[in-house]
Every structure is written in structure tokens, then in C-alpha cells.
Amino acid sequence: MGVRTKAGQGPVEDQDKERQETSAILPEEKEGKEGAARRNAAELPEFAGRWAGAVAGASGLALLLVSTRYGFQGDELYFLGAGQHLDWGYADQPVLLPLLARAIDALSGGSLFALRLLPALLTVAGVLVAALIAREFGGARRAQLLTAAAYGFAPAVLISGHALSTMAVDLFLWTLVNWLLVRWVRTREDRLLLWTGLATALALQGKYLIVGYWLVLAVAVFVVGPRELLRRKELWIGAAVSVVTSLPGLIWQARHDWPQLEMSKVLADEGILGGRAGFLPYLIVLSGGVFTVVLVYGLVRLLRSPELAPYRFLAWTFLGLTAVFLVTGGRPAYVVGAFAPLWAAGAVALGRGEGARWWRWVAAWPVVALTALVCVALSLPVYPVSQVTKTEQPDNNPMTAETLRWPHLIDAVEKAYKTLPADGRERAVVVTQYYEEAGAVDHLGADRGLPSAYSGHRGYWYFGAPSDSSGPVLYVGRDVAKLKPYFSSVKKAAKAAGGPGESFVDGVPVWVLDGRNKPWSEIWKDYGHLS
């Protein structure tokens, strides 16, 4: 009996073609998930770990070399103060950063270098994860290196990696979640979704912002796919883990009338960095000039490329987050965690020679290296103190000037403290207008014998009031009017010196308040303020 064939095609070729088509259509049924994952992994370019590691190392080295320049940031001093009052939650954040600050401070003996080692290491790890996202998109060595450079030297990443901050932790964990999701789309390994749940659970101990990311992402997945993601039980198990581990902090918030919600309104009303009008321009600054071009091109490719269609939800997640925070008055830094997939998509396209020929120069290594150096100069404390105000750095990183001022503030408090009689010094307390000042006095003033600090500002108010048996008050701040009615004597005793640049610490007066007419337990009830 003969075998029917098409012209020019033999029976063996016909069978081979049929097997190939069946394998392409039903890989999981024929091989199982593990076999499909192995086959998909074989199709990926080799991970340029050595080269990406070199870029990550360069970024980490830049951070470590300047890690002890200028001084502590205000939030770092607050974390150290909050670490001495550990609780399940705080007015402005969950427990992770105060816990980390206390542990690092205890182990290192108060080393600023040790405090900043963790964010530097998280930045290095984030560079490698970003390069892995480019690999998942099919990017070879060139694309992986461009992605690594964009992540490792973008101003947003350098600024967050310089100091212990909620952003440093958030940025790495968001990038990790993005990589896990991208990998899941390619492999359908559901255990990856469990890891996204664990990463989210950890992120929620540092900041609640990732909830917004997941809500926008869920909408994007429902609209453009892959909707199968929302049906995976492992995704919801991870979500349950995140909720359960967040319960202690949420209970704390509920018991204290949800100050975190009010804090969000306060931050929106502050209008930092130009408010809504400055949101998009500052977002461009944060993403880093030439690296901004890569990011925008990656956004376009994710939206339009058929090859990247399964990952289109990541582009819409970025756009959705940008729209939400733009409307609600959020800060540009809130969307930086969604940058890595965009950088990766843009780098992959440029690495393949896509795009207009006249602007492919953005992927040239001299351009990338020069951009990285400029970003370091604009973002990190590399200048002599006397030259800081002659650069653009204070505008790009407003906390730069602040870090220079704490010794001036402590000098002023010490000067006022020495005006007190000996018996008054033993019972004196420090009360500050802002939480950063209280953190500075608590951490930097201890070596000078200054008393403990209290503040009605944000999280510090929840740490409690001075003792009713305490004596005179050294009040640090311009707004003394709120405390004046409770004291018979109010006089200015000192003023913090200024310096290069502008900072809210410059010229801050230190007052001596005495003759208190009400117990602190009563005064403190109405003294708390978030703004």
C-alpha cells in the first residue's frame, strides 16, 4: 500500500513536520512543565553574569566610596530613633526600617558606613535582577549590560542606594517581583508566584506602596492579559501570606485611627519637587538622561512589539501607576520600581539594532559610560562641602544640604543646654518641631551629654511625652507659639549656624522654656502633628 505525499516532500519529512507542530502546540502536555521550562531555558541567551556583575560592582563601589560623606539623612536618624521604640507599626511606615536600623546600629556601634552598606548591596542585587529581566526578554550580552548600566547608574537608584531608606528596599523588591512575573509568563512555573508573594510580604513591612502596584497590575492583566495569571492559586496563596504577615501593622494602624492614610494626604499637599507640575519632569531626571531614552523606547516596544505582547501588562502597569500618582499627588519616586522592565525592553530592541539609525548612539558604550559618570556627579555627595551649592546636586537630591547641617544643630542645642543651671540640666528635656531634629539630638547629641529628645511630629509623637517630673525644655524650632501658653518663661538661647546650600536646619533657633503650668500628659494630647 503506497504512502501519499505532497510534491517534493517525502513521508519521513511529513512525519517530522507533524511532530514539530505537535511539540510547538502542546509542549506542556508532551513534556510536562519541567520539560517545557528546560526547553525554554535553552532558548534564552546566556546570562552575562560576569559583565553584569562588573557593572553592578561599579555601581556598588561608587556608593560605598561616598557612603560616609557629609553625614546622616533625616530619615536615617528617624529610623534610628524609631528603632529605640520598636512597635508593630508607626504613623508613617511599617516596622522593617526601624528594626533594621536598630540591628545595624547595635552590631556596628553606630557606624554610618554599616548603616549604608545594606542599601548599596540591595542596589548591586537589583542591577543583576534587572539584567536577568533583559535576558528573559531575549536580550544577549549587550542588552543585559545596557539594562544593568541604566539600573545601576540612574539618579533614582543612586539616590536610594546612598542611604538607608524605604525606597532602597522597595526598589529592589519591586524589581524582583517584576523579574519573577516576567519569568512566569515565559515558563508558567507557578512556584514563582509564591516567591512574588513572599517578596511582596517583605515589601509591605517597609512600605505599603506595593499594594498600589498590584492593584494596577491586576487591572492591566485583566484587560490585556495574560488573564491566566489571575486564576493561578499560587498567586492567591502568596497574596494571603502578604495579608497575614501585614496584620500586626494594620491592627496598629486601626488602633491609632489610621495615621498612614492621613500621612498620604500630607505628603500630597507638601508639593515637594514642584508637585503635580513637576512630576513628569522630575521623573525624567530620576531615570537619567540617555537612560530615559532607553526607558521610553522600552515602553513603546512593550506596547507595540508582537514579540513582547505577553509582557504588555507591564507597560500598562507603569502608565497606570504614573497616572494614579500624578492625579493623587504622589511623588515621582513612587513609580521607579516599575522602571526595570522598560529599561530591559528598550535595551533588547537597541541591542538588536532596532530603532532609527540616527539615535542608536544611545547604546554606544562611550555614551553610556559618560551618562553614568554624569549621574554619579549629580546624585552622590562627591563634591567638597564648599562646592556643593555651585552644582545641581541639591536640586536633584534635596537631602544633600540637610546632611551637612546636623553638627550645627547639635552645637546650638549644646550651647543652649550650657546656659541652664546645674540642677536644671539634670531634669532638662529637648522637644523639637520636626522628627528629623529629634532623631539628630537622640543619635548625635548623646556623646555630648544632651538629654533625650521628644517631638510632636509624625511618628515621634507616638513615642510618648516627656515625664511630668521633667524640668526646663530646650525647644528646637521656629514655631514656639504652640508651647508658649504652657510656660511662664520663654527665651531664645541659641541659633543653628547656616552653611552652603539651603536646609530647613539653617538658622533654627533653640529656646529655653521654663515654668511649666500643665503636666506633659495633658499638653501632649493635642500636640501631635503630621505636617
CSV table of C-alpha atoms in Angstrom, one decimal, residues 2-406:
chain,number,residue,atom,x,y,z
A,2,GLY,CA,1.5,3.3,-1.0
A,3,VAL,CA,2.1,6.4,1.0
A,4,ARG,CA,0.5,9.7,-0.2
A,5,THR,CA,2.9,12.6,-0.3
A,6,LYS,CA,2.9,16.2,-1.5
A,7,ALA,CA,5.1,17.1,-4.4
A,8,GLY,CA,8.7,17.4,-3.3
A,9,GLN,CA,8.0,16.1,0.2
A,10,GLY,CA,8.7,12.6,1.4
A,11,PRO,CA,6.8,10.6,4.1
A,12,VAL,CA,9.7,11.0,6.6
A,13,GLU,CA,9.7,14.7,6.2
A,14,ASP,CA,6.0,14.8,6.6
A,15,GLN,CA,6.2,12.9,9.9
A,16,ASP,CA,9.0,15.1,11.1
A,17,LYS,CA,6.9,18.2,10.4
A,18,GLU,CA,3.9,16.8,12.2
A,19,ARG,CA,6.0,16.0,15.3
A,20,GLN,CA,7.4,19.5,15.3
A,21,GLU,CA,4.0,21.1,15.0
A,22,THR,CA,2.6,19.0,17.8
A,23,SER,CA,5.6,19.8,20.0
A,24,ALA,CA,5.1,23.5,19.4
A,25,ILE,CA,1.4,23.5,20.1
A,26,LEU,CA,1.4,21.2,23.1
A,27,PRO,CA,4.8,21.4,24.9
A,28,GLU,CA,3.4,21.0,28.4
A,29,GLU,CA,1.3,18.0,27.5
A,30,LYS,CA,4.1,16.2,25.8
A,31,GLU,CA,7.0,17.2,28.1
A,32,GLY,CA,5.3,18.3,31.3
A,33,LYS,CA,6.0,21.7,32.9
A,34,GLU,CA,9.6,20.9,33.9
A,35,GLY,CA,10.5,19.7,30.5
A,36,ALA,CA,8.9,22.8,28.9
A,37,ALA,CA,10.9,25.0,31.3
A,38,ARG,CA,14.1,23.3,30.4
A,39,ARG,CA,13.4,23.7,26.7
A,40,ASN,CA,12.5,27.4,27.2
A,41,ALA,CA,15.6,28.0,29.2
A,42,ALA,CA,17.7,26.5,26.5
A,43,GLU,CA,16.3,29.1,24.1
A,44,LEU,CA,17.5,32.0,26.3
A,45,PRO,CA,20.7,33.8,25.7
A,46,GLU,CA,23.5,33.1,28.1
A,47,PHE,CA,23.4,35.2,31.2
A,48,ALA,CA,26.2,37.8,31.0
A,49,GLY,CA,26.8,37.4,34.7
A,50,ARG,CA,30.5,38.4,34.7
A,51,TRP,CA,29.8,41.6,32.7
A,52,ALA,CA,26.6,42.5,34.6
A,53,GLY,CA,28.4,41.8,37.8
A,54,ALA,CA,31.2,44.2,36.8
A,55,VAL,CA,28.5,46.9,36.2
A,56,ALA,CA,26.8,46.1,39.5
A,57,GLY,CA,30.2,46.2,41.2
A,58,ALA,CA,31.0,49.6,39.8
A,59,SER,CA,27.7,51.0,41.0
A,60,GLY,CA,28.1,49.5,44.4
A,61,LEU,CA,31.7,50.8,44.6
A,62,ALA,CA,30.6,54.3,43.8
A,63,LEU,CA,28.0,54.1,46.6
A,64,LEU,CA,30.4,52.8,49.1
A,65,LEU,CA,33.2,55.3,48.3
A,66,VAL,CA,31.0,58.2,49.3
A,67,SER,CA,28.8,56.4,51.9
A,68,THR,CA,30.2,58.4,54.8
A,69,ARG,CA,30.5,61.8,53.2
A,70,TYR,CA,28.5,64.8,54.6
A,71,GLY,CA,26.5,62.9,57.2
A,72,PHE,CA,23.2,61.2,58.2
A,73,GLN,CA,20.0,61.9,56.4
A,74,GLY,CA,17.0,63.0,58.4
A,75,ASP,CA,15.1,59.8,57.7
A,76,GLU,CA,18.1,57.7,58.8
A,77,LEU,CA,18.1,59.5,62.1
A,78,TYR,CA,14.4,58.9,62.5
A,79,PHE,CA,14.8,55.2,61.8
A,80,LEU,CA,17.5,55.0,64.5
A,81,GLY,CA,15.2,56.8,66.9
A,82,ALA,CA,12.2,54.6,66.0
A,83,GLY,CA,14.4,51.6,66.5
A,84,GLN,CA,14.6,52.5,70.2
A,85,HIS,CA,10.8,52.4,70.3
A,86,LEU,CA,10.1,49.2,68.4
A,87,ASP,CA,6.4,48.6,67.8
A,88,TRP,CA,4.2,46.7,65.3
A,89,GLY,CA,3.7,49.9,63.3
A,90,TYR,CA,4.4,53.6,63.0
A,91,ALA,CA,2.4,56.6,61.9
A,92,ASP,CA,4.4,56.8,58.6
A,93,GLN,CA,5.5,53.3,57.9
A,94,PRO,CA,5.6,49.7,59.0
A,95,VAL,CA,8.3,48.2,61.2
A,96,LEU,CA,11.1,46.9,58.8
A,97,LEU,CA,13.3,50.0,58.6
A,98,PRO,CA,13.4,50.9,62.3
A,99,LEU,CA,14.1,47.2,63.0
A,100,LEU,CA,17.0,47.1,60.5
A,101,ALA,CA,18.4,50.4,61.8
A,102,ARG,CA,18.4,49.2,65.4
A,103,ALA,CA,20.1,45.9,64.5
A,104,ILE,CA,22.7,47.6,62.3
A,105,ASP,CA,23.4,50.3,64.8
A,106,ALA,CA,23.8,47.7,67.6
A,107,LEU,CA,26.1,45.5,65.7
A,108,SER,CA,28.3,48.2,64.2
A,109,GLY,CA,28.5,50.6,67.2
A,110,GLY,CA,26.8,53.5,65.3
A,111,SER,CA,28.8,53.2,62.1
A,112,LEU,CA,27.3,55.3,59.2
A,113,PHE,CA,29.2,53.1,56.7
A,114,ALA,CA,27.5,50.0,58.1
A,115,LEU,CA,24.1,51.7,58.0
A,116,ARG,CA,24.6,52.4,54.3
A,117,LEU,CA,26.1,49.1,53.4
A,118,LEU,CA,22.6,47.4,53.1
A,119,PRO,CA,21.2,49.9,50.5
A,120,ALA,CA,24.4,49.6,48.5
A,121,LEU,CA,24.1,45.8,48.5
A,122,LEU,CA,20.4,46.0,47.5
A,123,THR,CA,21.4,48.2,44.6
A,124,VAL,CA,24.0,45.7,43.4
A,125,ALA,CA,21.5,42.9,43.6
A,126,GLY,CA,18.9,45.0,41.8
A,127,VAL,CA,21.4,45.6,38.9
A,128,LEU,CA,21.7,41.8,38.4
A,129,VAL,CA,18.0,41.2,38.6
A,130,ALA,CA,17.4,43.9,36.0
A,131,ALA,CA,19.9,42.2,33.7
A,132,LEU,CA,18.0,39.0,34.2
A,133,ILE,CA,14.8,40.7,33.0
A,134,ALA,CA,16.6,41.7,29.8
A,135,ARG,CA,17.7,38.1,29.4
A,136,GLU,CA,14.1,36.9,29.8
A,137,PHE,CA,13.1,39.2,27.0
A,138,GLY,CA,15.7,37.5,24.8
A,139,GLY,CA,18.4,40.1,25.3
A,140,ALA,CA,22.0,39.0,24.7
A,141,ARG,CA,25.1,40.4,26.5
A,142,ARG,CA,24.8,43.9,25.0
A,143,ALA,CA,21.2,44.3,26.1
A,144,GLN,CA,21.9,42.9,29.5
A,145,LEU,CA,24.8,45.3,30.1
A,146,LEU,CA,22.8,48.3,28.9
A,147,THR,CA,20.0,47.4,31.3
A,148,ALA,CA,22.4,46.9,34.1
A,149,ALA,CA,24.0,50.3,33.4
A,150,ALA,CA,20.6,52.1,33.3
A,151,TYR,CA,19.6,50.5,36.6
A,152,GLY,CA,22.9,50.8,38.4
A,153,PHE,CA,23.5,54.5,37.5
A,154,ALA,CA,20.1,56.1,37.1
A,155,PRO,CA,19.8,59.0,39.6
A,156,ALA,CA,16.8,57.5,41.3
A,157,VAL,CA,18.7,54.3,42.0
A,158,LEU,CA,21.9,56.0,43.1
A,159,ILE,CA,20.0,58.4,45.5
A,160,SER,CA,18.0,55.5,47.0
A,161,GLY,CA,21.1,53.3,47.3
A,162,HIS,CA,23.1,56.0,49.1
A,163,ALA,CA,21.2,56.0,52.3
A,164,LEU,CA,19.0,53.6,54.3
A,165,SER,CA,15.5,54.3,53.1
A,166,THR,CA,12.2,52.7,52.4
A,167,MET,CA,12.8,53.5,48.7
A,168,ALA,CA,16.0,51.4,48.7
A,169,VAL,CA,14.2,48.3,50.0
A,170,ASP,CA,11.1,49.0,47.8
A,171,LEU,CA,13.0,49.5,44.6
A,172,PHE,CA,14.8,46.1,44.9
A,173,LEU,CA,11.7,44.2,45.9
A,174,TRP,CA,9.6,45.7,43.1
A,175,THR,CA,12.4,44.8,40.6
A,176,LEU,CA,12.5,41.3,42.0
A,177,VAL,CA,8.7,40.9,41.6
A,178,ASN,CA,8.9,42.1,38.0
A,179,TRP,CA,11.5,39.6,37.2
A,180,LEU,CA,9.5,36.7,38.8
A,181,LEU,CA,6.4,37.8,36.8
A,182,VAL,CA,8.3,38.0,33.5
A,183,ARG,CA,9.8,34.6,34.1
A,184,TRP,CA,6.4,33.1,35.0
A,185,VAL,CA,5.0,34.4,31.7
A,186,ARG,CA,7.7,32.6,29.8
A,187,THR,CA,7.8,29.3,31.8
A,188,ARG,CA,4.4,29.1,33.6
A,189,GLU,CA,6.3,27.8,36.7
A,190,ASP,CA,3.7,28.5,39.4
A,191,ARG,CA,6.1,28.4,42.3
A,192,LEU,CA,7.5,31.7,41.0
A,193,LEU,CA,4.2,33.2,42.0
A,194,LEU,CA,4.7,32.0,45.6
A,195,TRP,CA,8.0,33.9,45.6
A,196,THR,CA,6.3,37.1,44.4
A,197,GLY,CA,4.0,36.7,47.4
A,198,LEU,CA,7.0,36.4,49.8
A,199,ALA,CA,8.7,39.4,48.2
A,200,THR,CA,5.5,41.4,48.5
A,201,ALA,CA,5.1,40.4,52.1
A,202,LEU,CA,8.6,41.7,52.9
A,203,ALA,CA,7.9,44.9,50.9
A,204,LEU,CA,4.8,45.5,53.0
A,205,GLN,CA,6.9,45.5,56.1
A,206,GLY,CA,8.8,48.5,54.7
A,207,LYS,CA,6.1,50.4,52.9
A,208,TYR,CA,2.5,49.9,51.8
A,209,LEU,CA,3.1,51.3,48.3
A,210,ILE,CA,3.4,47.9,46.6
A,211,VAL,CA,-0.4,47.4,47.2
A,212,GLY,CA,-1.0,50.1,44.6
A,213,TYR,CA,1.4,48.3,42.2
A,214,TRP,CA,-0.5,45.0,42.5
A,215,LEU,CA,-3.9,46.7,42.1
A,216,VAL,CA,-2.9,48.5,38.9
A,217,LEU,CA,-1.1,45.4,37.6
A,218,ALA,CA,-4.2,43.2,38.2
A,219,VAL,CA,-6.3,45.6,36.2
A,220,ALA,CA,-3.7,45.7,33.4
A,221,VAL,CA,-3.5,41.8,33.3
A,222,PHE,CA,-7.3,41.6,33.2
A,223,VAL,CA,-7.5,44.0,30.3
A,224,VAL,CA,-4.5,42.9,28.1
A,225,GLY,CA,-3.6,39.5,29.6
A,226,PRO,CA,-2.4,37.1,30.4
A,227,ARG,CA,-5.6,36.6,32.4
A,228,GLU,CA,-4.4,33.1,33.3
A,229,LEU,CA,-2.2,34.7,35.9
A,230,LEU,CA,-5.2,35.8,37.9
A,231,ARG,CA,-6.5,32.3,38.0
A,232,ARG,CA,-3.4,30.7,39.5
A,233,LYS,CA,-3.9,29.5,43.1
A,234,GLU,CA,-0.2,30.2,43.9
A,235,LEU,CA,-0.7,33.9,43.2
A,236,TRP,CA,-3.6,34.0,45.7
A,237,ILE,CA,-1.7,31.9,48.3
A,238,GLY,CA,1.1,34.5,48.0
A,239,ALA,CA,-1.4,37.3,48.4
A,240,ALA,CA,-2.8,35.6,51.5
A,241,VAL,CA,0.7,35.3,53.0
A,242,SER,CA,1.2,39.0,52.4
A,243,VAL,CA,-2.1,39.9,54.1
A,244,VAL,CA,-1.4,37.7,57.1
A,245,THR,CA,2.1,39.0,57.7
A,246,SER,CA,0.8,42.6,57.4
A,247,LEU,CA,-2.0,42.1,60.0
A,248,PRO,CA,0.1,43.3,63.1
A,249,GLY,CA,0.9,46.5,61.3
A,250,LEU,CA,-2.6,47.0,60.1
A,251,ILE,CA,-4.0,46.4,63.6
A,252,TRP,CA,-1.6,49.0,64.9
A,253,GLN,CA,-2.9,51.5,62.3
A,254,ALA,CA,-6.5,50.7,63.2
A,255,ARG,CA,-5.9,51.2,66.9
A,256,HIS,CA,-4.4,54.6,66.2
A,257,ASP,CA,-7.0,55.8,63.7
A,258,TRP,CA,-5.1,55.1,60.5
A,259,PRO,CA,-2.4,57.8,60.6
A,260,GLN,CA,-0.9,56.3,57.5
A,261,LEU,CA,-3.9,57.4,55.4
A,262,GLU,CA,-3.6,61.0,56.7
A,263,MET,CA,0.2,60.9,56.1
A,264,SER,CA,-0.6,60.2,52.4
A,265,LYS,CA,-2.7,63.3,52.2
A,266,VAL,CA,0.0,65.3,54.0
A,267,LEU,CA,2.7,64.2,51.5
A,268,ALA,CA,0.5,65.1,48.6
A,269,ASP,CA,-0.2,68.5,50.0
A,270,GLU,CA,3.5,69.2,50.6
A,271,GLY,CA,4.1,69.6,46.8
A,272,ILE,CA,7.7,68.6,47.1
A,273,LEU,CA,9.7,68.8,43.8
A,274,GLY,CA,7.1,71.0,42.1
A,275,GLY,CA,4.1,68.9,43.0
A,276,ARG,CA,2.0,67.7,40.1
A,277,ALA,CA,3.5,70.2,37.7
A,278,GLY,CA,7.0,68.8,38.4
A,279,PHE,CA,6.0,65.1,38.4
A,280,LEU,CA,6.9,64.2,34.8
A,281,PRO,CA,10.0,66.5,34.5
A,282,TYR,CA,11.4,65.1,37.7
A,283,LEU,CA,10.6,61.6,36.5
A,284,ILE,CA,12.8,62.3,33.5
A,285,VAL,CA,15.6,63.4,35.8
A,286,LEU,CA,15.3,60.3,38.0
A,287,SER,CA,15.5,58.0,35.0
A,288,GLY,CA,18.8,59.6,33.9
A,289,GLY,CA,19.0,61.4,30.6
A,290,VAL,CA,20.2,58.9,28.0
A,291,PHE,CA,18.7,56.1,30.2
A,292,THR,CA,15.4,58.0,29.9
A,293,VAL,CA,15.5,57.4,26.2
A,294,VAL,CA,16.1,53.7,26.7
A,295,LEU,CA,13.2,53.6,29.1
A,296,VAL,CA,10.7,55.5,26.8
A,297,TYR,CA,11.8,53.3,23.9
A,298,GLY,CA,11.2,50.2,26.0
A,299,LEU,CA,7.8,51.5,26.9
A,300,VAL,CA,6.9,51.9,23.2
A,301,ARG,CA,8.3,48.4,22.4
A,302,LEU,CA,6.3,46.8,25.2
A,303,LEU,CA,3.2,48.4,23.9
A,304,ARG,CA,3.7,47.7,20.2
A,305,SER,CA,6.1,44.7,19.7
A,306,PRO,CA,4.3,41.4,18.8
A,307,GLU,CA,7.3,39.6,20.3
A,308,LEU,CA,6.8,41.3,23.7
A,309,ALA,CA,3.0,41.2,23.6
A,310,PRO,CA,2.8,38.7,26.5
A,311,TYR,CA,4.5,41.3,28.7
A,312,ARG,CA,2.4,44.2,27.6
A,313,PHE,CA,0.7,44.4,31.0
A,314,LEU,CA,4.0,45.7,32.5
A,315,ALA,CA,3.9,48.8,30.2
A,316,TRP,CA,0.3,49.5,31.2
A,317,THR,CA,1.1,49.0,34.8
A,318,PHE,CA,3.8,51.7,34.6
A,319,LEU,CA,1.4,54.0,32.8
A,320,GLY,CA,-1.4,53.3,35.2
A,321,LEU,CA,0.8,53.9,38.3
A,322,THR,CA,2.1,57.2,36.7
A,323,ALA,CA,-1.5,58.4,36.1
A,324,VAL,CA,-2.6,57.4,39.6
A,325,PHE,CA,0.3,59.1,41.4
A,326,LEU,CA,0.1,62.2,39.1
A,327,VAL,CA,-3.6,62.6,40.0
A,328,THR,CA,-3.3,61.9,43.7
A,329,GLY,CA,-0.2,64.0,44.3
A,330,GLY,CA,2.2,61.1,44.8
A,331,ARG,CA,5.9,61.5,44.4
A,332,PRO,CA,7.8,60.6,41.1
A,333,ALA,CA,10.0,58.2,43.1
A,334,TYR,CA,6.9,56.0,43.7
A,335,VAL,CA,7.0,54.6,40.1
A,336,VAL,CA,10.7,54.0,39.9
A,337,GLY,CA,10.2,50.3,40.9
A,338,ALA,CA,8.4,49.8,37.6
A,339,PHE,CA,11.4,51.1,35.5
A,340,ALA,CA,13.4,47.8,35.2
A,341,PRO,CA,11.2,46.0,32.6
A,342,LEU,CA,11.1,49.2,30.5
A,343,TRP,CA,14.8,49.6,30.5
A,344,ALA,CA,15.2,45.9,29.7
A,345,ALA,CA,12.7,46.1,26.7
A,346,GLY,CA,14.4,49.2,25.3
A,347,ALA,CA,17.9,47.7,25.7
A,348,VAL,CA,16.9,44.5,24.0
A,349,ALA,CA,15.5,46.4,21.0
A,350,LEU,CA,18.5,48.6,20.8
A,351,GLY,CA,20.8,45.7,21.1
A,352,ARG,CA,19.2,44.1,18.0
A,353,GLY,CA,19.7,47.3,16.0
A,354,GLU,CA,16.1,48.3,16.1
A,355,GLY,CA,15.0,52.0,16.1
A,356,ALA,CA,16.0,54.9,13.9
A,357,ARG,CA,19.7,54.7,12.9
A,358,TRP,CA,20.4,58.3,13.9
A,359,TRP,CA,19.7,57.7,17.6
A,360,ARG,CA,21.1,54.2,18.2
A,361,TRP,CA,24.1,56.0,19.6
A,362,VAL,CA,22.3,55.8,23.0
A,363,ALA,CA,23.5,52.2,23.2
A,364,ALA,CA,27.1,53.1,22.4
A,365,TRP,CA,29.4,52.4,25.4
A,366,PRO,CA,31.1,55.8,25.4
A,367,VAL,CA,27.7,57.4,25.7
A,368,VAL,CA,26.6,55.0,28.4
A,369,ALA,CA,29.8,55.5,30.4
A,370,LEU,CA,29.6,59.3,30.2
A,371,THR,CA,26.0,59.2,31.2
A,372,ALA,CA,26.8,57.1,34.2
A,373,LEU,CA,29.6,59.5,35.3
A,374,VAL,CA,27.2,62.5,35.0
A,375,CYS,CA,24.5,60.7,37.0
A,376,VAL,CA,27.0,60.0,39.8
A,377,ALA,CA,28.1,63.6,39.8
A,378,LEU,CA,24.5,64.8,40.0
A,379,SER,CA,23.3,62.3,42.6
A,380,LEU,CA,26.0,61.4,45.0
A,381,PRO,CA,28.0,63.5,47.5
A,382,VAL,CA,31.2,63.6,45.5
A,383,TYR,CA,32.0,67.4,45.9
A,384,PRO,CA,33.9,69.3,48.6
A,385,VAL,CA,31.4,70.9,51.0
A,386,SER,CA,32.4,74.3,49.9
A,387,GLN,CA,31.4,73.5,46.3
A,388,VAL,CA,28.1,71.8,46.8
A,389,THR,CA,26.0,74.9,46.2
A,390,LYS,CA,27.8,75.5,42.9
A,391,THR,CA,26.4,72.2,41.5
A,392,GLU,CA,23.0,70.9,40.5
A,393,GLN,CA,23.1,68.2,43.2
A,394,PRO,CA,21.0,69.9,45.9
A,395,ASP,CA,18.2,70.3,43.3
A,396,ASN,CA,18.4,66.7,42.2
A,397,ASN,CA,18.8,65.4,45.8
A,398,PRO,CA,17.3,67.9,48.2
A,399,MET,CA,18.6,65.9,51.2
A,400,THR,CA,22.2,66.7,50.3
A,401,ALA,CA,22.2,70.1,52.1
A,402,GLU,CA,20.4,68.7,55.1
A,403,THR,CA,23.1,66.1,55.7
A,404,LEU,CA,25.7,68.8,56.2
A,405,ARG,CA,23.7,70.7,59.0
A,406,TRP,CA,23.3,68.3,61.9
